[in-house]
PDB file of C-alpha atoms in Angstrom:
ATOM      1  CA  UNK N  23      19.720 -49.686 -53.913  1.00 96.00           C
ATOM      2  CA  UNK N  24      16.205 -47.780 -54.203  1.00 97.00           C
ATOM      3  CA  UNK N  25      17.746 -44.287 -54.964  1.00 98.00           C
ATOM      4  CA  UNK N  26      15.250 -41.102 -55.096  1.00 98.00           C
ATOM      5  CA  UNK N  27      17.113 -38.237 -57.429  1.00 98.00           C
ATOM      6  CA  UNK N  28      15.208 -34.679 -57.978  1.00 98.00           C
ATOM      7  CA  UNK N  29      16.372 -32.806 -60.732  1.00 96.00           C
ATOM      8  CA  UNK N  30      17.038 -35.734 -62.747  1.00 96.00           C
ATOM      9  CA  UNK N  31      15.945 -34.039 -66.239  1.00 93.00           C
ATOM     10  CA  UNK N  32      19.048 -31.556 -65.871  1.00 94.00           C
ATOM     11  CA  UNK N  33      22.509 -32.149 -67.310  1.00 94.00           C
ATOM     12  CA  UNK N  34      23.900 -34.111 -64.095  1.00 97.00           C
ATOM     13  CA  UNK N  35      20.767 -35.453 -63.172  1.00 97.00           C
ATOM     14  CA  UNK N  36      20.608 -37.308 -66.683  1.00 97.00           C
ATOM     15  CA  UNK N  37      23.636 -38.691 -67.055  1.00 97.00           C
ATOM     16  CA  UNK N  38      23.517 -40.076 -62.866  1.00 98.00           C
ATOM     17  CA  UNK N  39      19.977 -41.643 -63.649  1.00 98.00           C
ATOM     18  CA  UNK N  40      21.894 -43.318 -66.570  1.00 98.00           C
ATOM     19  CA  UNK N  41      24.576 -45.111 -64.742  1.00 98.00           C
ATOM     20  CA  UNK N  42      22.933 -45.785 -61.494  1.00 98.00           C
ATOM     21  CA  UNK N  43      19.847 -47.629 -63.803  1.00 97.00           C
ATOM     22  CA  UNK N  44      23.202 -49.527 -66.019  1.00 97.00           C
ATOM     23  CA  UNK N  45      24.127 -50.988 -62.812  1.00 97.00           C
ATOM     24  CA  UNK N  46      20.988 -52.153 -61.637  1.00 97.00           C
ATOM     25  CA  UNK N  47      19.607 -49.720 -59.108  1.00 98.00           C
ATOM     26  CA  UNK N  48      16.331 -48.784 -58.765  1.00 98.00           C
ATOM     27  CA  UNK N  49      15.801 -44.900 -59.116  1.00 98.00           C
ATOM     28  CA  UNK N  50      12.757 -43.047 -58.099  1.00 98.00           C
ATOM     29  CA  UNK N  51      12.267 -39.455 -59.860  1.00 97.00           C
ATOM     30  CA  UNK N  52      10.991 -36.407 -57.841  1.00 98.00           C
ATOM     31  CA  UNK N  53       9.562 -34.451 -60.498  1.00 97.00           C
ATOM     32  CA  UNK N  54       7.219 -31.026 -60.614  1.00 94.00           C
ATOM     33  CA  UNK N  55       4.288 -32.244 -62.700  1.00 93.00           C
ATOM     34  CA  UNK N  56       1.791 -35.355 -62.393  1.00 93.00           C
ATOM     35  CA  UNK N  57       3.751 -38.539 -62.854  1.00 94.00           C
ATOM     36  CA  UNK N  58       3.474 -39.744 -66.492  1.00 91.00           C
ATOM     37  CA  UNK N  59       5.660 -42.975 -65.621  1.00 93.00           C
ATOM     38  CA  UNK N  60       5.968 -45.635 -62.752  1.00 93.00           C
ATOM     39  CA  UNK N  61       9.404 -44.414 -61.673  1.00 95.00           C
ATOM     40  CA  UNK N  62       7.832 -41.034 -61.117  1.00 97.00           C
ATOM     41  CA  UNK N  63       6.538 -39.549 -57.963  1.00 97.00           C
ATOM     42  CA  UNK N  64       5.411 -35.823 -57.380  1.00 97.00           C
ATOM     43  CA  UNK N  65       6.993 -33.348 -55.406  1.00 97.00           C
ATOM     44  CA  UNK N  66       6.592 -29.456 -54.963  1.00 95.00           C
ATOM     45  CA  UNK N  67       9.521 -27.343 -53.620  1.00 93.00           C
ATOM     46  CA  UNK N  68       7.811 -24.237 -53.448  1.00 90.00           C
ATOM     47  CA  UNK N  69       4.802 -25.251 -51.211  1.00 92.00           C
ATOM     48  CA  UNK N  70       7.197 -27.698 -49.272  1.00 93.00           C
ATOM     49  CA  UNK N  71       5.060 -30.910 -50.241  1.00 95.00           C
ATOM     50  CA  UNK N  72       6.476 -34.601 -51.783  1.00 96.00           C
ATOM     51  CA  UNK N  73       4.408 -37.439 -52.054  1.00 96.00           C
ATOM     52  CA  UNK N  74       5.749 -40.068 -49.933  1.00 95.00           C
ATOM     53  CA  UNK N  75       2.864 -42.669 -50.071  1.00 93.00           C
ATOM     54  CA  UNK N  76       3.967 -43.010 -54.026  1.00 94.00           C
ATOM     55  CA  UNK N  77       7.659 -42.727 -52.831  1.00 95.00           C
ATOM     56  CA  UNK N  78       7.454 -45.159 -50.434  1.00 91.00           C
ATOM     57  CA  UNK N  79      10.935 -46.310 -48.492  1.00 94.00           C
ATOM     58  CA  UNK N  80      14.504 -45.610 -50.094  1.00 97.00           C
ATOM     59  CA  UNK N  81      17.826 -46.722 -49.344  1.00 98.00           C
ATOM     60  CA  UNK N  82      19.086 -43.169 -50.562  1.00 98.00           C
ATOM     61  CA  UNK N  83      18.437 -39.538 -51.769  1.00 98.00           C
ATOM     62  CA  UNK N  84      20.001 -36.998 -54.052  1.00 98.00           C
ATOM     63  CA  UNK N  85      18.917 -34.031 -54.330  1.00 98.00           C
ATOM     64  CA  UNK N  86      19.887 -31.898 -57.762  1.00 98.00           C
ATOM     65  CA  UNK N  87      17.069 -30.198 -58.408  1.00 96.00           C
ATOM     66  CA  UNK N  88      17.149 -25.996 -58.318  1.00 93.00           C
ATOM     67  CA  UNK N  89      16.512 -23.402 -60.960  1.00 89.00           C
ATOM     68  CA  UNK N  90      19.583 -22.245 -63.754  1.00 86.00           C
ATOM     69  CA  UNK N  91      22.319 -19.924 -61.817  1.00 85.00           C
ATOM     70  CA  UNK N  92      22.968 -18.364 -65.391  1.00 77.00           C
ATOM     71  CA  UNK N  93      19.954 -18.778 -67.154  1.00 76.00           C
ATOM     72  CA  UNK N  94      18.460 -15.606 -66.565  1.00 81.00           C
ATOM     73  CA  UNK N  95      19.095 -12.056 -65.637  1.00 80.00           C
ATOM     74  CA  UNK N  96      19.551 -11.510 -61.796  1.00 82.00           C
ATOM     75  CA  UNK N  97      16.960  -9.576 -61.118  1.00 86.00           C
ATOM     76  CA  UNK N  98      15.566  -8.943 -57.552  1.00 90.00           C
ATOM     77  CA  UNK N  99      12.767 -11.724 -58.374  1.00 92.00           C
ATOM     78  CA  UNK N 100      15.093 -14.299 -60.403  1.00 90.00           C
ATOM     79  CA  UNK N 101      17.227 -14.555 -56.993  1.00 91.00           C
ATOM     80  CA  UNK N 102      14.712 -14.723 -55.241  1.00 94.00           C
ATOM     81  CA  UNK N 103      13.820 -17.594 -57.621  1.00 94.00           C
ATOM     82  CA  UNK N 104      17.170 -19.328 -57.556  1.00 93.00           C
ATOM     83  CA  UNK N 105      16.323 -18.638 -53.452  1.00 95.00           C
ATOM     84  CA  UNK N 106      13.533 -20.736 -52.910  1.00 94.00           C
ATOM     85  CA  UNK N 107      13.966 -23.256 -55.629  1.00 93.00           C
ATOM     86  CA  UNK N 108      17.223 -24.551 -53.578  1.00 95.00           C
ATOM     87  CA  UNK N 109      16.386 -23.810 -50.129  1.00 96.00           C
ATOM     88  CA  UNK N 110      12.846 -24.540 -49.836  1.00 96.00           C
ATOM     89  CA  UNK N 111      13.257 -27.333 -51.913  1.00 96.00           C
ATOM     90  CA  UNK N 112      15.851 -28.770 -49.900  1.00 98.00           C
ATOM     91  CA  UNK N 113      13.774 -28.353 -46.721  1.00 97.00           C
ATOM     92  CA  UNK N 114      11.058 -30.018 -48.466  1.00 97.00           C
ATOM     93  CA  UNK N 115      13.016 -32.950 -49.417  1.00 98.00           C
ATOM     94  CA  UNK N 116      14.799 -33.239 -45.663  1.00 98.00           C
ATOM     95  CA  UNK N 117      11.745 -32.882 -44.267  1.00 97.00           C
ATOM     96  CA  UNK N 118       9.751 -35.940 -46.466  1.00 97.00           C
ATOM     97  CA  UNK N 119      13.193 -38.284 -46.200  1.00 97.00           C
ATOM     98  CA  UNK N 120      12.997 -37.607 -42.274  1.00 97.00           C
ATOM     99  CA  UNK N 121       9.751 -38.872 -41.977  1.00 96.00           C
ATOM    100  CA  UNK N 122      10.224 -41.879 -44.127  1.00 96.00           C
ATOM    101  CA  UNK N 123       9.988 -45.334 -41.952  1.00 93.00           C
ATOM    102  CA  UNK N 124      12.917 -46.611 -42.245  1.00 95.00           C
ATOM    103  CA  UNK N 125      14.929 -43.160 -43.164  1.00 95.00           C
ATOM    104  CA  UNK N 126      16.775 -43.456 -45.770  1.00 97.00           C
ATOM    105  CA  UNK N 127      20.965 -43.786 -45.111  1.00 97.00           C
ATOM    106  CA  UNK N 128      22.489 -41.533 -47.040  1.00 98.00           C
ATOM    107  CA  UNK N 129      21.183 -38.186 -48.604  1.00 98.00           C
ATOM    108  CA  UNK N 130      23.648 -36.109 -51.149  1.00 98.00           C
ATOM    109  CA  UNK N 131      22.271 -32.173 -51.271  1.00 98.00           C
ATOM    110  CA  UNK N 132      24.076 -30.175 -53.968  1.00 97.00           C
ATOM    111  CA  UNK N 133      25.348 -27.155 -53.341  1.00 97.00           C
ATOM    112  CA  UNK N 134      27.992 -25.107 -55.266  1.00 96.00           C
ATOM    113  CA  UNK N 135      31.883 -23.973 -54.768  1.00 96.00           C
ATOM    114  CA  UNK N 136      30.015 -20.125 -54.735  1.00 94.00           C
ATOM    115  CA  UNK N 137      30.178 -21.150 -51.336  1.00 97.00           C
ATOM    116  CA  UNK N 138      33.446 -19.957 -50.797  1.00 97.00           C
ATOM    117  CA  UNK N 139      32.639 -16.521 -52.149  1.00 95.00           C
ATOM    118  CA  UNK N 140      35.904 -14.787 -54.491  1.00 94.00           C
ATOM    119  CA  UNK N 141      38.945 -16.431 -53.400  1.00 95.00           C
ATOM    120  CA  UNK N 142      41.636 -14.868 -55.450  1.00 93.00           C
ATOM    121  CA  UNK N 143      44.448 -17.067 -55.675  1.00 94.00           C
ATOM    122  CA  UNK N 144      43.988 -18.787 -52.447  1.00 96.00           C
ATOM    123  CA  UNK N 145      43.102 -22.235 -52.537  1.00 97.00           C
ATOM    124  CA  UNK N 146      40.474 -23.612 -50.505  1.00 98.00           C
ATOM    125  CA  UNK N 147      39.092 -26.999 -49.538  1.00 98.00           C
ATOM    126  CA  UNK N 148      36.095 -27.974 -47.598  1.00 98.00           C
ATOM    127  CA  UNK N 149      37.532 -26.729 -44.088  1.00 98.00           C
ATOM    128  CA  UNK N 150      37.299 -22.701 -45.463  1.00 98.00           C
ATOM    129  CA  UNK N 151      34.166 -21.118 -44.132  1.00 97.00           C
ATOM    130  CA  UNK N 152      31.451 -19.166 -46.546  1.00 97.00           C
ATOM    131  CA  UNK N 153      33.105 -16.133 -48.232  1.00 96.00           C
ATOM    132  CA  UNK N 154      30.670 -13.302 -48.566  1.00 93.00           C
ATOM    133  CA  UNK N 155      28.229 -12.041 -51.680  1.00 91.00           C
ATOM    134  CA  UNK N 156      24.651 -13.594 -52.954  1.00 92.00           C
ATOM    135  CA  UNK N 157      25.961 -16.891 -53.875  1.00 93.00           C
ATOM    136  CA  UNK N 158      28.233 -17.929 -50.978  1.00 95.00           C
ATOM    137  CA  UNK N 159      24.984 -16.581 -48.500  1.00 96.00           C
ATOM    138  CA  UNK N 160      22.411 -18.672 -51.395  1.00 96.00           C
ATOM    139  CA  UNK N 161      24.667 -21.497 -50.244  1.00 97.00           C
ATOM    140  CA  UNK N 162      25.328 -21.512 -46.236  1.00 98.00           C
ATOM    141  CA  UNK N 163      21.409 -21.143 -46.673  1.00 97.00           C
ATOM    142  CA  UNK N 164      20.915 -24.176 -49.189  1.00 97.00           C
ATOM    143  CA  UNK N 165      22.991 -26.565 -47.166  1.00 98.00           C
ATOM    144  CA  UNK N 166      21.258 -25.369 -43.998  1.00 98.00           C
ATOM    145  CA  UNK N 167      17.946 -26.322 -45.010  1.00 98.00           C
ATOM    146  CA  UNK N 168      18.825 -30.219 -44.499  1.00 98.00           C
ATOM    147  CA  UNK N 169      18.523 -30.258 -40.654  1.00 98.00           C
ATOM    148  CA  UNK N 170      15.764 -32.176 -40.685  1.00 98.00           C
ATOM    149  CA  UNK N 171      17.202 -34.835 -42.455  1.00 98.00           C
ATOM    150  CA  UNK N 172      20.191 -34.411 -40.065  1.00 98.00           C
ATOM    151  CA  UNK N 173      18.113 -34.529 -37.022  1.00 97.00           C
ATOM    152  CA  UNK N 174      16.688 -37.898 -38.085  1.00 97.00           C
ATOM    153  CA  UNK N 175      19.993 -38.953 -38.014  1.00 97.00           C
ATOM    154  CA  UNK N 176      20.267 -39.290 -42.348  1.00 98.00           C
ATOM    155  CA  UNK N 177      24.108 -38.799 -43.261  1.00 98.00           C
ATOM    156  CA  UNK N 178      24.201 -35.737 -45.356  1.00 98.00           C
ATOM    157  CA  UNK N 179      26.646 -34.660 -47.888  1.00 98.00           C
ATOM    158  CA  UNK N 180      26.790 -31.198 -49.515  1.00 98.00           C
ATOM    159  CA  UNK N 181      27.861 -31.753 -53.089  1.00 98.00           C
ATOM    160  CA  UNK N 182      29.747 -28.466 -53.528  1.00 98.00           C
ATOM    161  CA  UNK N 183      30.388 -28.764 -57.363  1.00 97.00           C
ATOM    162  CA  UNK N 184      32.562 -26.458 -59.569  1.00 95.00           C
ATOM    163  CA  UNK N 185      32.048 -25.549 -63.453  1.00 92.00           C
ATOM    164  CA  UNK N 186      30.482 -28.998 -64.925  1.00 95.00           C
ATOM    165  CA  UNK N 187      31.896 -29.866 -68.441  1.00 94.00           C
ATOM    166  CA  UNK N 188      29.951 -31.069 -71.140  1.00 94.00           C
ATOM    167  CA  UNK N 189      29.425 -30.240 -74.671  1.00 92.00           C
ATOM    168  CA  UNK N 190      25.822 -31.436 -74.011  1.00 89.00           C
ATOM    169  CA  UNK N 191      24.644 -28.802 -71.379  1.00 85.00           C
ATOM    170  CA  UNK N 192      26.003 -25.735 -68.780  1.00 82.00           C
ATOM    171  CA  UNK N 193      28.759 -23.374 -69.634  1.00 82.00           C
ATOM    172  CA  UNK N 194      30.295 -25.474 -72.089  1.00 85.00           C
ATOM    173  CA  UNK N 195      27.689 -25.431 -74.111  1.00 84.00           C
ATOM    174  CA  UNK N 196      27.476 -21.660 -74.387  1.00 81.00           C
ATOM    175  CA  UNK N 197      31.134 -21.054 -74.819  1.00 85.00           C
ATOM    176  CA  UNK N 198      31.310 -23.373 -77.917  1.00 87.00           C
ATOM    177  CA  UNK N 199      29.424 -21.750 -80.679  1.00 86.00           C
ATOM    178  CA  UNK N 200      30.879 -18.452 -79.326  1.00 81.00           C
ATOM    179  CA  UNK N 201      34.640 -19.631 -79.742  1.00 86.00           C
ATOM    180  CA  UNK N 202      33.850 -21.269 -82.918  1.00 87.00           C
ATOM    181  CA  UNK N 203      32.655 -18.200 -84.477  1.00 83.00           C
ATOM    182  CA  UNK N 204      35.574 -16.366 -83.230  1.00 81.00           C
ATOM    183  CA  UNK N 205      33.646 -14.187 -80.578  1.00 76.00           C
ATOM    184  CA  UNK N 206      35.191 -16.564 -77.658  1.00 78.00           C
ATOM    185  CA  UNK N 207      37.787 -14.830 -74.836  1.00 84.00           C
ATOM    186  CA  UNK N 208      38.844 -14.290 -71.370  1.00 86.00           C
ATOM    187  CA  UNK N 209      36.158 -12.955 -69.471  1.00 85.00           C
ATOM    188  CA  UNK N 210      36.789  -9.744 -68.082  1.00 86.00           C
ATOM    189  CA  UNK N 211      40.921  -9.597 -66.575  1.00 88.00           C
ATOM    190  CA  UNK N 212      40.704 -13.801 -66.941  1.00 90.00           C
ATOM    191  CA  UNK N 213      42.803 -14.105 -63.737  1.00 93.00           C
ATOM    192  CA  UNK N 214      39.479 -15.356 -61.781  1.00 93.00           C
ATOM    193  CA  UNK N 215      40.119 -18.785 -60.950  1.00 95.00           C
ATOM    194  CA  UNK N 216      37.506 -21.783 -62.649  1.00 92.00           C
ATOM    195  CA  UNK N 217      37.278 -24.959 -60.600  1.00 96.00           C
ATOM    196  CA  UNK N 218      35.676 -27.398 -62.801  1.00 95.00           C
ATOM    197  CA  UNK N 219      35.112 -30.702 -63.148  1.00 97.00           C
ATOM    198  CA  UNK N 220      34.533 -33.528 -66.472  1.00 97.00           C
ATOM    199  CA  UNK N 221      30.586 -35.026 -66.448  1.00 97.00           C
ATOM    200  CA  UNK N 222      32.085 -37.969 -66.220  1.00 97.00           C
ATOM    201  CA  UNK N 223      34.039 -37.182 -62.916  1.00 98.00           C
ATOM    202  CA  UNK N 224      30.952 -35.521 -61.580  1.00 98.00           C
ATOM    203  CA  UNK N 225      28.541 -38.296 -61.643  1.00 98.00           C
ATOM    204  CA  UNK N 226      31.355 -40.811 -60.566  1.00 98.00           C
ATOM    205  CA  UNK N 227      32.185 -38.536 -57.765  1.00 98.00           C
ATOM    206  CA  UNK N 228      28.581 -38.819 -56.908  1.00 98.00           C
ATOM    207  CA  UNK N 229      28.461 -42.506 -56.756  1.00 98.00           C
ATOM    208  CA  UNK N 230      31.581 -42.713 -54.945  1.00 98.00           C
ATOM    209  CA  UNK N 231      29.673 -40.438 -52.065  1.00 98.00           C
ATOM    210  CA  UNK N 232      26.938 -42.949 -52.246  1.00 98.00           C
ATOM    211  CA  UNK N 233      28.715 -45.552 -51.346  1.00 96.00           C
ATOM    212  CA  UNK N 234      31.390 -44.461 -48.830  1.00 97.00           C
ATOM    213  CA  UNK N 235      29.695 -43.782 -45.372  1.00 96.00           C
ATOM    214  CA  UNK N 236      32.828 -42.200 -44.004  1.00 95.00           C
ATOM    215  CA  UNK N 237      31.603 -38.833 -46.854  1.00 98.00           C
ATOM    216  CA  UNK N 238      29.128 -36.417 -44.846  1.00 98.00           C
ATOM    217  CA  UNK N 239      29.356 -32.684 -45.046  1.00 98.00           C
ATOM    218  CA  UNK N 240      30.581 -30.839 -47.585  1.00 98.00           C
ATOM    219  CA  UNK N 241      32.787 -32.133 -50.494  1.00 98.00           C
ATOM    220  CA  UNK N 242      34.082 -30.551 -53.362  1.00 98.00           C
ATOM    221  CA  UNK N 243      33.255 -31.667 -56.385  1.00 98.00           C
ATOM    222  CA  UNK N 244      35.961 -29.878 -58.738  1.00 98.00           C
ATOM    223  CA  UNK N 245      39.059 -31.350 -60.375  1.00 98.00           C
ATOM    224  CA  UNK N 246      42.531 -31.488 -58.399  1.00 98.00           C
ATOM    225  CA  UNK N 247      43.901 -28.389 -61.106  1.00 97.00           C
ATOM    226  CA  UNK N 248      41.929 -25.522 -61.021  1.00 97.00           C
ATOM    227  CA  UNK N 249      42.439 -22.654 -63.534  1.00 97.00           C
ATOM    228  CA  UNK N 250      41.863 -19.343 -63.721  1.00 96.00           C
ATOM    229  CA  UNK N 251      39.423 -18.247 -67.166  1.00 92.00           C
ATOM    230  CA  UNK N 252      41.531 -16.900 -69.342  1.00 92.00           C
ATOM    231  CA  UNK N 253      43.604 -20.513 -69.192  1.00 95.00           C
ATOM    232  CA  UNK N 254      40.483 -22.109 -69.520  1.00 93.00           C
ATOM    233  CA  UNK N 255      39.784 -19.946 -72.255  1.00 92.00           C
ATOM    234  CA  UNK N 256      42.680 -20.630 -74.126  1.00 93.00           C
ATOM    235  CA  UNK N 257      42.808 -24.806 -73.641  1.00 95.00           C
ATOM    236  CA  UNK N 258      39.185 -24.188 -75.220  1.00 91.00           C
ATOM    237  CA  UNK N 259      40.023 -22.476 -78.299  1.00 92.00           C
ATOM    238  CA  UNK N 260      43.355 -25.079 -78.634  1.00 93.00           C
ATOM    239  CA  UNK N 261      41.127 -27.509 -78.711  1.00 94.00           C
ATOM    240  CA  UNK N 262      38.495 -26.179 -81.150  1.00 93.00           C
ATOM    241  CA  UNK N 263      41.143 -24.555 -83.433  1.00 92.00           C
ATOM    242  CA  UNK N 264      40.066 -21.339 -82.795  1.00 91.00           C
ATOM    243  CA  UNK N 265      41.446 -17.737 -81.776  1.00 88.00           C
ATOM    244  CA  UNK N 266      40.474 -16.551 -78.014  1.00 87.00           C
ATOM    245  CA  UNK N 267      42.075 -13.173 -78.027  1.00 82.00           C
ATOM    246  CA  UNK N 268      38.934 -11.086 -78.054  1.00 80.00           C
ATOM    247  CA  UNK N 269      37.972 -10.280 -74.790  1.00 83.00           C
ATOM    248  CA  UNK N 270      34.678  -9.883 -72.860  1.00 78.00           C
ATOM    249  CA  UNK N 271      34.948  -6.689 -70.603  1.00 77.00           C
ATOM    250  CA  UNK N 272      33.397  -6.553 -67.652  1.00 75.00           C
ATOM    251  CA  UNK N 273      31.237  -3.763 -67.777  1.00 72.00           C
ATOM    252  CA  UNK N 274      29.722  -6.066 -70.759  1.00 69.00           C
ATOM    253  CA  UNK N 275      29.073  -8.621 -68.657  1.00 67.00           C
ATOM    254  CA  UNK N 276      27.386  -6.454 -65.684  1.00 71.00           C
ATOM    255  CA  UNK N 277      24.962  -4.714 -68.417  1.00 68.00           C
ATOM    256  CA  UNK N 278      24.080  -8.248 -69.510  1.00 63.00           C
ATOM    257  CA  UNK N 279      23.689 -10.147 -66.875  1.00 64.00           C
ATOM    258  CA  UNK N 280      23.286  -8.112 -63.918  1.00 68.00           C
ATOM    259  CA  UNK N 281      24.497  -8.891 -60.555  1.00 67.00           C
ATOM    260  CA  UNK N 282      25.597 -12.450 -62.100  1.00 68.00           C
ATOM    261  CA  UNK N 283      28.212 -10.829 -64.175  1.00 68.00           C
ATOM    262  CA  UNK N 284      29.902  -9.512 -60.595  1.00 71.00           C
ATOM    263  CA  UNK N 285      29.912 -13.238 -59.755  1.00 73.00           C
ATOM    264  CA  UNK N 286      31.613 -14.439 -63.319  1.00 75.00           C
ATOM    265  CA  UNK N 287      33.947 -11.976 -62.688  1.00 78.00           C
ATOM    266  CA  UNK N 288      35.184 -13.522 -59.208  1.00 85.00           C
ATOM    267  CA  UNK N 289      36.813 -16.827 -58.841  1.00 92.00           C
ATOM    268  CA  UNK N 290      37.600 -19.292 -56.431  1.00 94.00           C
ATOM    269  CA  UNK N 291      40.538 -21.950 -56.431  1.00 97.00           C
ATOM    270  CA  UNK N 292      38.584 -25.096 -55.051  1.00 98.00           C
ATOM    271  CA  UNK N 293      40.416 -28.325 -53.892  1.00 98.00           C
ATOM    272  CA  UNK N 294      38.598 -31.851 -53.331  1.00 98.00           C
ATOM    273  CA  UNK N 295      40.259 -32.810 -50.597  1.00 98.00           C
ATOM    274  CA  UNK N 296      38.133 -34.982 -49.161  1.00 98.00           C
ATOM    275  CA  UNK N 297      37.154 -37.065 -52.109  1.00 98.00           C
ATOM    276  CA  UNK N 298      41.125 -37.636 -52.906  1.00 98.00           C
ATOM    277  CA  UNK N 299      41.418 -38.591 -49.087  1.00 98.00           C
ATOM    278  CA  UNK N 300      38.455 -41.202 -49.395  1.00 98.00           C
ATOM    279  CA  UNK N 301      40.775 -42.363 -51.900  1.00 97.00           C
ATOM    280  CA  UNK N 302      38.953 -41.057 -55.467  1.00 98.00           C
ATOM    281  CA  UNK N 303      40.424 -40.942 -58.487  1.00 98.00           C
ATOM    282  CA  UNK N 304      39.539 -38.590 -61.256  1.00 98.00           C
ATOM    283  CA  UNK N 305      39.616 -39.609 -64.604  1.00 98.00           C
ATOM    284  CA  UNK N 306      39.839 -36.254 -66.028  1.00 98.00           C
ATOM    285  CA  UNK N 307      42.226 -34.384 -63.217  1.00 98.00           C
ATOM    286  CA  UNK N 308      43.284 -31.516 -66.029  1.00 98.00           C
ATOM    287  CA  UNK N 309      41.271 -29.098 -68.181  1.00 97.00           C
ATOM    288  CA  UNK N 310      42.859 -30.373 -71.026  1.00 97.00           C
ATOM    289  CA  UNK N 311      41.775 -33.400 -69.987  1.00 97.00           C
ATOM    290  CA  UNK N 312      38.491 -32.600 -69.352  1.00 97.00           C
ATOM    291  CA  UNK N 313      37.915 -30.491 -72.534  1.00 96.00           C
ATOM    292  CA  UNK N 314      38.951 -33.496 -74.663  1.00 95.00           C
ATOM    293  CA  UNK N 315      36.422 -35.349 -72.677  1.00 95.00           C
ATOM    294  CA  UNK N 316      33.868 -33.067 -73.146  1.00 94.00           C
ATOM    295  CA  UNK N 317      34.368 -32.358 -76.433  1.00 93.00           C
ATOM    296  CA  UNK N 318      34.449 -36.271 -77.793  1.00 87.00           C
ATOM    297  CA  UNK N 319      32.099 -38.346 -76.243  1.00 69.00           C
TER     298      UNK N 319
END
């Protein structure tokens, strides 16, 4: 297939460009700046424009691309930010796939498991609606914004994706250095619940979407065994031979962060049913699992 992918330089972009290029597909990169390579073509979610002379017609589209949910303090203007970058951007890229003769079959939009807002200990799978707070709204907005695409009638997906695990990039990649020095532990009470999910099950998860037509709307993309931080915590310092018993209170992680340390202190207990009932199967279904994964390759 001729596959266009936006946000292809970040940690899951990366690693899907990888495989879907290993097994011979053609990929087309949205990216920001003025190409610099063939497989380039320019886009800008901000004023709404992508260049679809250079993109030219595609079999299929996903869409990664959206500024860092932790990389900055959440300040008015950084959510506003993390706003725009998804749902503008996400409008843009409906809007240019729409108008693409022939459309394109298939377009996977991530999203995020923030969807679902704080869910305690309740599990949830694709059937709960939006729970309530910046993210879950950020999210009902995001996926919203591929109606066009929709309208033209484009099967759309909403890759709802928990905590990605990878030495190489996102939280994992924080945590380490931080457990390894000793500084590592549950984050405030640790009972808020982590859905996450191995690189490796993330990008095959994607692929699997591509290629089953019966996958539109949203689908979780978190392992089947969810856990709350503090066991996360612990299976991380197990596995680095390291201590996890100092804790991160939370009024440590509000004077930080901001409003994002409200949202690291809630949870939510995510289930993928509808990729197990499309009949995927995750290589890494445990956070042991997962970590070992992450932590080896």
């Amino acid at each position: 297939m001729r596959i266009a992918v936006t946000g292809s330089s970040g940690l899951v972009g990366s690693a899907l460009v990888r495989s879907l290029a290993a097994d011979g597909h053609e990929v087309v990169r949205l990216v920001r700046r003025a190409p610099g390579r063939p497989d380039e073509v320019r886009w800008d979610p901000h004023a709404g424009t992508v260049d679809t002379a250079a993109l030219g017609p595609v079999d299929a589209a996903v869409h990664l691309a959206g500024a860092g949910i932790g990389d900055k303090r959440w300040t008015a203007a950084y959510k506003r930010e993390l706003r725009d970058s998804r749902v503008l951007g996400t409008a843009a890229v409906s809007r240019a796939l729409a108008a693409l003769e022939p459309a394109p079959r298939v377009l996977l939009s991530g999203s995020a498991m923030g969807f679902y807002g704080d869910t305690g200990d309740r599990e949830v799978d694709e059937s709960a609606p939006p729970g309530r707070g910046f993210l879950a709204d950020l999210c009902t907005e995001w996926e919203a914004a591929t109606a066009p695409a929709l309208e033209a009638g484009i099967r759309v997906a909403h890759l709802r994706t928990g905590l990605v695990l990878d030495r190489s990039g996102g939280t994992l990649r924080r945590m380490i250095p931080l457990v390894k020095a000793g500084l590592g532990g549950r984050l405030g009470s640790g009972r808020q619940y982590w859905s996450f999910i191995s690189l490796t099950d993330e990008v095959a998860a994607i692929r699997h979407a591509l290629d089953h037509p019966d996958l539109a709307g949203p689908i979780n993309l978190t392992a089947p065994h969810p856990v709350t931080n503090a066991e996360a915590t612990r299976a991380l310092g197990k596995a680095l031979h390291r201590p996890t018993a100092l804790p991160v209170p939370a009024f440590a992680l509000r004077a930080v962060l901001g409003d994002f340390g409200n949202e690291i202190l809630t949870g939510q207990r995510v289930l993928p049913r509808a990729l197990l009932t499309s009949g995927f199967t995750f290589e890494h279904p445990t956070i042991e699992s997962t970590l070992t994964a992450a932590l080896t390759h």
